[in-house]
Coordinates of C-alpha atoms in Angstrom, one line a residue:
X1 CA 44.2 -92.3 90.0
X2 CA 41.3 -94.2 89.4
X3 CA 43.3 -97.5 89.0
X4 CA 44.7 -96.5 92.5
X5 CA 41.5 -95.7 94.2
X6 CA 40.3 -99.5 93.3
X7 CA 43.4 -101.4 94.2
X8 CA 42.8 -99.6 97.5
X9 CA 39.3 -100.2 97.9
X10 CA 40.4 -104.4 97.0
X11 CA 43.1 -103.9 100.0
X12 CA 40.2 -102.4 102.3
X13 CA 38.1 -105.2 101.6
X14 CA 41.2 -107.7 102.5
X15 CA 41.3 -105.3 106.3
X16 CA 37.5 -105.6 106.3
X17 CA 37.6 -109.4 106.0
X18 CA 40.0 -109.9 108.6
X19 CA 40.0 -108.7 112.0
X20 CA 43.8 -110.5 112.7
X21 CA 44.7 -109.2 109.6
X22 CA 43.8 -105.6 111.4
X23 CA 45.1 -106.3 114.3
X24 CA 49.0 -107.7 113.0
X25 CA 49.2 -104.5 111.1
X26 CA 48.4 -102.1 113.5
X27 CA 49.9 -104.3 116.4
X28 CA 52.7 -101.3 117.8
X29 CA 55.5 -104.6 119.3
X30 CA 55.4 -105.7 115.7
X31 CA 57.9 -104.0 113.7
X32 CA 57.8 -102.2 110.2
X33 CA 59.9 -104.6 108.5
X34 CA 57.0 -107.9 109.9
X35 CA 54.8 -105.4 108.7
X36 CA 56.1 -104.8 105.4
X37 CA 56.6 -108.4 104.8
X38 CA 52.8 -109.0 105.5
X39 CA 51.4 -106.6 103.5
X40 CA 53.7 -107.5 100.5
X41 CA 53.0 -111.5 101.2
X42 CA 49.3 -110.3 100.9
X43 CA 48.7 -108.1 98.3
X44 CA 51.7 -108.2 95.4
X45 CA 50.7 -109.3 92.0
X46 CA 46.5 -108.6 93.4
X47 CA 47.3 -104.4 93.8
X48 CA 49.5 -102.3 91.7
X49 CA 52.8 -100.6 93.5
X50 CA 51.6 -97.2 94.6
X51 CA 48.9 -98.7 96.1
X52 CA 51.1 -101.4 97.8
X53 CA 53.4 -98.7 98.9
X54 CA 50.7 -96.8 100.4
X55 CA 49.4 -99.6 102.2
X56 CA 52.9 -100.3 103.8
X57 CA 53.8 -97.0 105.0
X58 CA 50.3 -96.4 106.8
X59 CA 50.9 -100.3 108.5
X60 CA 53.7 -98.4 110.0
X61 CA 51.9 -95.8 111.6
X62 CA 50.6 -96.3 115.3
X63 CA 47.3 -96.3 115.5
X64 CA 44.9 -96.2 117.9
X65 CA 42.9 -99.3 117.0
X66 CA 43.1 -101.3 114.2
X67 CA 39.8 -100.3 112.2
X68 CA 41.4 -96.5 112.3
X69 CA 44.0 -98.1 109.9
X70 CA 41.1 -99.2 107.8
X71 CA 39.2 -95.8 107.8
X72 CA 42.8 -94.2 106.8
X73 CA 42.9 -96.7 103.7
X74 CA 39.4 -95.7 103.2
X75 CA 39.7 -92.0 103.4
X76 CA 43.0 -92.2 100.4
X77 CA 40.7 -94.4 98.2
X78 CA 38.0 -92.1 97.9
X79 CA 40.3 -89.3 97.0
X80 CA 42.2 -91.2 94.9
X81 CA 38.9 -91.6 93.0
X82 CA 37.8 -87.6 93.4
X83 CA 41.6 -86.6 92.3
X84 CA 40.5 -88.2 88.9
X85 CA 37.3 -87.0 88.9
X86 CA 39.3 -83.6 89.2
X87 CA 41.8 -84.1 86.4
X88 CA 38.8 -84.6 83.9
X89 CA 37.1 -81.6 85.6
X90 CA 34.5 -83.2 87.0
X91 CA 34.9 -83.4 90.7
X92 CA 31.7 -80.9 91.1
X93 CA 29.2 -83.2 89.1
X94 CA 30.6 -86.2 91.4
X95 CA 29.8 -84.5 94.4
X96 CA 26.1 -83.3 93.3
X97 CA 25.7 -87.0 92.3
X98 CA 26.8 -88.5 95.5
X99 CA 24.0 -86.2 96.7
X100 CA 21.5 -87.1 94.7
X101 CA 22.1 -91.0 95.1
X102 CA 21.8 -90.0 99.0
X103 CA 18.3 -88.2 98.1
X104 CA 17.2 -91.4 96.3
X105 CA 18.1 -93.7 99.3
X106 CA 16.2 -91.3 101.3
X107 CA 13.1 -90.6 99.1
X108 CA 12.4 -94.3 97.6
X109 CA 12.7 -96.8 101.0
X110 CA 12.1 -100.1 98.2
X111 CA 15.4 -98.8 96.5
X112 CA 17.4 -98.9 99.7
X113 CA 16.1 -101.8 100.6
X114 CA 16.8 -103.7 97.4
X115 CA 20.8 -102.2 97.5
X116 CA 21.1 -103.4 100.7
X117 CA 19.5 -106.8 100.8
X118 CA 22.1 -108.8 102.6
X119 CA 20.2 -112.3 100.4
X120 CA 21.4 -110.9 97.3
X121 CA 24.6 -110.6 95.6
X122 CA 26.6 -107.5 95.3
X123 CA 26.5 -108.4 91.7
X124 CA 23.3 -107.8 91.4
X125 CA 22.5 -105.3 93.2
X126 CA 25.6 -103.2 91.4
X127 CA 23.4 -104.1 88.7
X128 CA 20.7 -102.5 89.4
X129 CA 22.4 -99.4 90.5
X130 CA 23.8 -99.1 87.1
X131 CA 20.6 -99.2 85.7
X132 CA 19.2 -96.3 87.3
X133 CA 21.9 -94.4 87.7
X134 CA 23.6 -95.3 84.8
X135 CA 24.1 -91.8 83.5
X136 CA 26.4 -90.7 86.4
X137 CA 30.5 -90.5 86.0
X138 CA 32.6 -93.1 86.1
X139 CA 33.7 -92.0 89.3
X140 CA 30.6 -91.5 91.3
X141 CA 29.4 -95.1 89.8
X142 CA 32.5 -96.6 91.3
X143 CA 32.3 -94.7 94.5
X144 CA 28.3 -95.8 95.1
X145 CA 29.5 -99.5 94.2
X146 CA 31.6 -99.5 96.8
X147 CA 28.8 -98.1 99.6
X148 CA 26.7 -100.8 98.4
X149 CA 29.7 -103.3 98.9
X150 CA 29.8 -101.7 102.5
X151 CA 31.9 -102.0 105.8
X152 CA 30.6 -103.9 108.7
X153 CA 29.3 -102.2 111.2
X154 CA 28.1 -99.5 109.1
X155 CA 25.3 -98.5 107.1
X156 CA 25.0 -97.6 103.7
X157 CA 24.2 -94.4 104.7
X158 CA 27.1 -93.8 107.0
X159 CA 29.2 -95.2 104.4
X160 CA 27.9 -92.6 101.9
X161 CA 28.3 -89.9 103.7
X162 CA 32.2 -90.9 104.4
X163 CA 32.9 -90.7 101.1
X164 CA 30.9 -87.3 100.6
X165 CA 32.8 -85.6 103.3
X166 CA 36.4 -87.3 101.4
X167 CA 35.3 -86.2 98.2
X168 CA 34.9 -82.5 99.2
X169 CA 38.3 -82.6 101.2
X170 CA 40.0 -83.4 98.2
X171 CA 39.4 -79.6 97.5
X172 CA 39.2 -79.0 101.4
X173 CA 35.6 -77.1 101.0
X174 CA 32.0 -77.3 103.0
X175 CA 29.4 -78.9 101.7
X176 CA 26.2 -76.7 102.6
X177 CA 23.0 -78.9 102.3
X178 CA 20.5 -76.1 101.2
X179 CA 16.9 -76.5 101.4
X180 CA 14.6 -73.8 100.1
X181 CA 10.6 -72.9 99.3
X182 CA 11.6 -72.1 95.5
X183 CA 14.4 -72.9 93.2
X184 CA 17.6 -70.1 93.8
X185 CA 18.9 -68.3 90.5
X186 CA 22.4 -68.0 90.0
X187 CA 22.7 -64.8 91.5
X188 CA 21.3 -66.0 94.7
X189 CA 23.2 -69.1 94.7
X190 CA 26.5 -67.3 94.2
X191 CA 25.5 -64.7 97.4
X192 CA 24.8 -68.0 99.3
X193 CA 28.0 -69.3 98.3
X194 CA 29.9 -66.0 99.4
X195 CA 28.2 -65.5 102.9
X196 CA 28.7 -68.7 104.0
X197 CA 32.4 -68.8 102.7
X198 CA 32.9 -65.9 104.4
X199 CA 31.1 -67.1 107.9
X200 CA 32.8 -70.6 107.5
X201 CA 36.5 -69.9 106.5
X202 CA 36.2 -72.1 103.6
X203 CA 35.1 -72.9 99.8
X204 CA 31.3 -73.8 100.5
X205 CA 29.5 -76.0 97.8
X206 CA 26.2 -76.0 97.9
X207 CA 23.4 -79.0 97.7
X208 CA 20.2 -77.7 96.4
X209 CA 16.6 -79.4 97.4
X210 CA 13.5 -77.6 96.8
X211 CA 10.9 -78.1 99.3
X212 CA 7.8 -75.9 99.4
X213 CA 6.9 -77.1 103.1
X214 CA 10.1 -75.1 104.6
X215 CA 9.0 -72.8 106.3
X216 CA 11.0 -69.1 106.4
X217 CA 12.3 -69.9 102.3
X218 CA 15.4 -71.4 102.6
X219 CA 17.1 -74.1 105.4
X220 CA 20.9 -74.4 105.2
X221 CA 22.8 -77.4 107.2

């Protein structure tokens, strides 16, 4: 799955790169066959078959402008990636890293700024990513390569935060951002878990920050 997640993501970057490319595969008076043709002119021998296949069955698809076919392709990439985060068990320590590399983009501005430096090369700054958060999964590492790669139009944050939300929908739950005064033991954490699952609908996982300033003991968004 992982293999399938990046020959997505290299098919995403192809959409991103080419707004006629968008346009001719999301263009409704073309039909599935022209569209077919394209993608597999485009992308045989570069992507692997299931993610060739994928690509061709969501050209066919009406859409309602072309960058939706993009966010699709996207939204299957990043699950691809959490489905084999999940196979190794593992898909909960990808989404509390995700998290955490979206607390370090908040709490250290020179960080962001270096991952996003538009004068430097993605190399690089993939580089440096791996550096400090070299101790992450697989997974998450690939997943926060590709934020710093980012879309246009969007910012690293947004980007981020797409891929959070597609991670946790690989197991459909909630992510609950939690912030509290002190840190929660288990037992608190598991009746957290519980009321909110029962006030939601859904499997809630929670993302812990401690922060004494909050005022009332514990924030939950």
């Amino acid at each position: 799955m992982a293999h399938l997640s990046a020959d997505l993501f290299k098919a995403l970057g192809a959409l991103e790169s080419s707004a006629g490319l968008r346009r001719a595969l999301t263009d409704p008076a073309r039909d599935a066959s022209a569209k077919n043709a394209l993608v597999t002119d485009l992308f045989n021998g570069s992507i692997k078959a299931p993610a060739l296949a994928i690509v061709s069955s969501a050209a066919t698809l009406r859409w309602s402008a072309p960058a939706d076919l993009a966010d699709a392709i996207e939204q299957v990439a990043v699950e691809a990636q959490a489905a084999a985060a999940n196979s190794e068990n593992k898909l909960d320590q990808v989404q509390e890293e995700l998290f955490a590399f979206s607390k370090a983009l908040i709490q250290n501005p020179e960080l962001r700024s270096a991952l996003t430096n538009t004068g430097d090369t993605a190399e690089r700054k993939l580089e440096l990513a791996k550096n400090i958060f070299g101790k992450f999964d697989a997974s998450t590492l690939a997943l926060i390569s590709e934020c710093i790669a980012g879309r246009s139009g969007r910012s690293i944050e947004k980007v981020l935060n797409s891929h959070i939300h597609a991670v946790t929908a690989r197991r459909n739950r909630v992510n609950a951002f939690v912030k509290t005064s002190i840190a929660l033991s288990s037992a608190q954490q598991d009746k957290l878990v519980a009321a909110l699952t029962k006030q939601i609908g859904q499997s809630v996982h929670l993302n812990i920050e401690i922060d004494p300033q909050v005022i009332g003991g514990v924030s939950v968004r």
